[in-house]
């Protein structure tokens, strides 16, 4: 595992070198490190100070239960197929030693639009992924059909106003993973009313 990257000038290096890793293995962040990771989430921009983020920590044998839920959901989406056809989905929950459900607890009792509440939770999740990387671990943000299933929401004990924005998988990345080539940012940036010389 990499050593912790110090603050200061190296903070930019954390942001510039972060990439997704899958699958992930032990060791995982310990309780103190997880607390720090969750604390970084609370530093995300948050219009109105609503604190709309909620997180469900899934680790240890709880991942086996998550695997059962994934198999059941896949089976319910394909009623013509045997239940056994979806057994491979069980291993998805075991692809990392720590899984964190990212939840937006959306309120309508505010002038802050829902989209801005969702963006705040997305920013919180990104802070967490950056913290994971800064600690020398790896992370992966998984979304997809399972995140939108009422059955998954019930399994996680979510409220009617909650939106599941996916799962963060956290652990130790494989050795020798090549850095992902990133395109130049110039292709994605335009200047409005370009300043004259």
PDB file of C-alpha atoms in Angstrom, residues 8 97 145 186:
ATOM      1  CA  UNK A   8       0.488  21.107   0.768  1.00  0.00           C
ATOM      2  CA  UNK A  97     -13.744  -5.245   1.713  1.00  0.00           C
ATOM      3  CA  UNK A 145     -30.092  -0.415 -12.245  1.00  0.00           C
ATOM      4  CA  UNK A 186      -8.369  21.932 -23.335  1.00  0.00           C
TER       5      UNK A 186
END
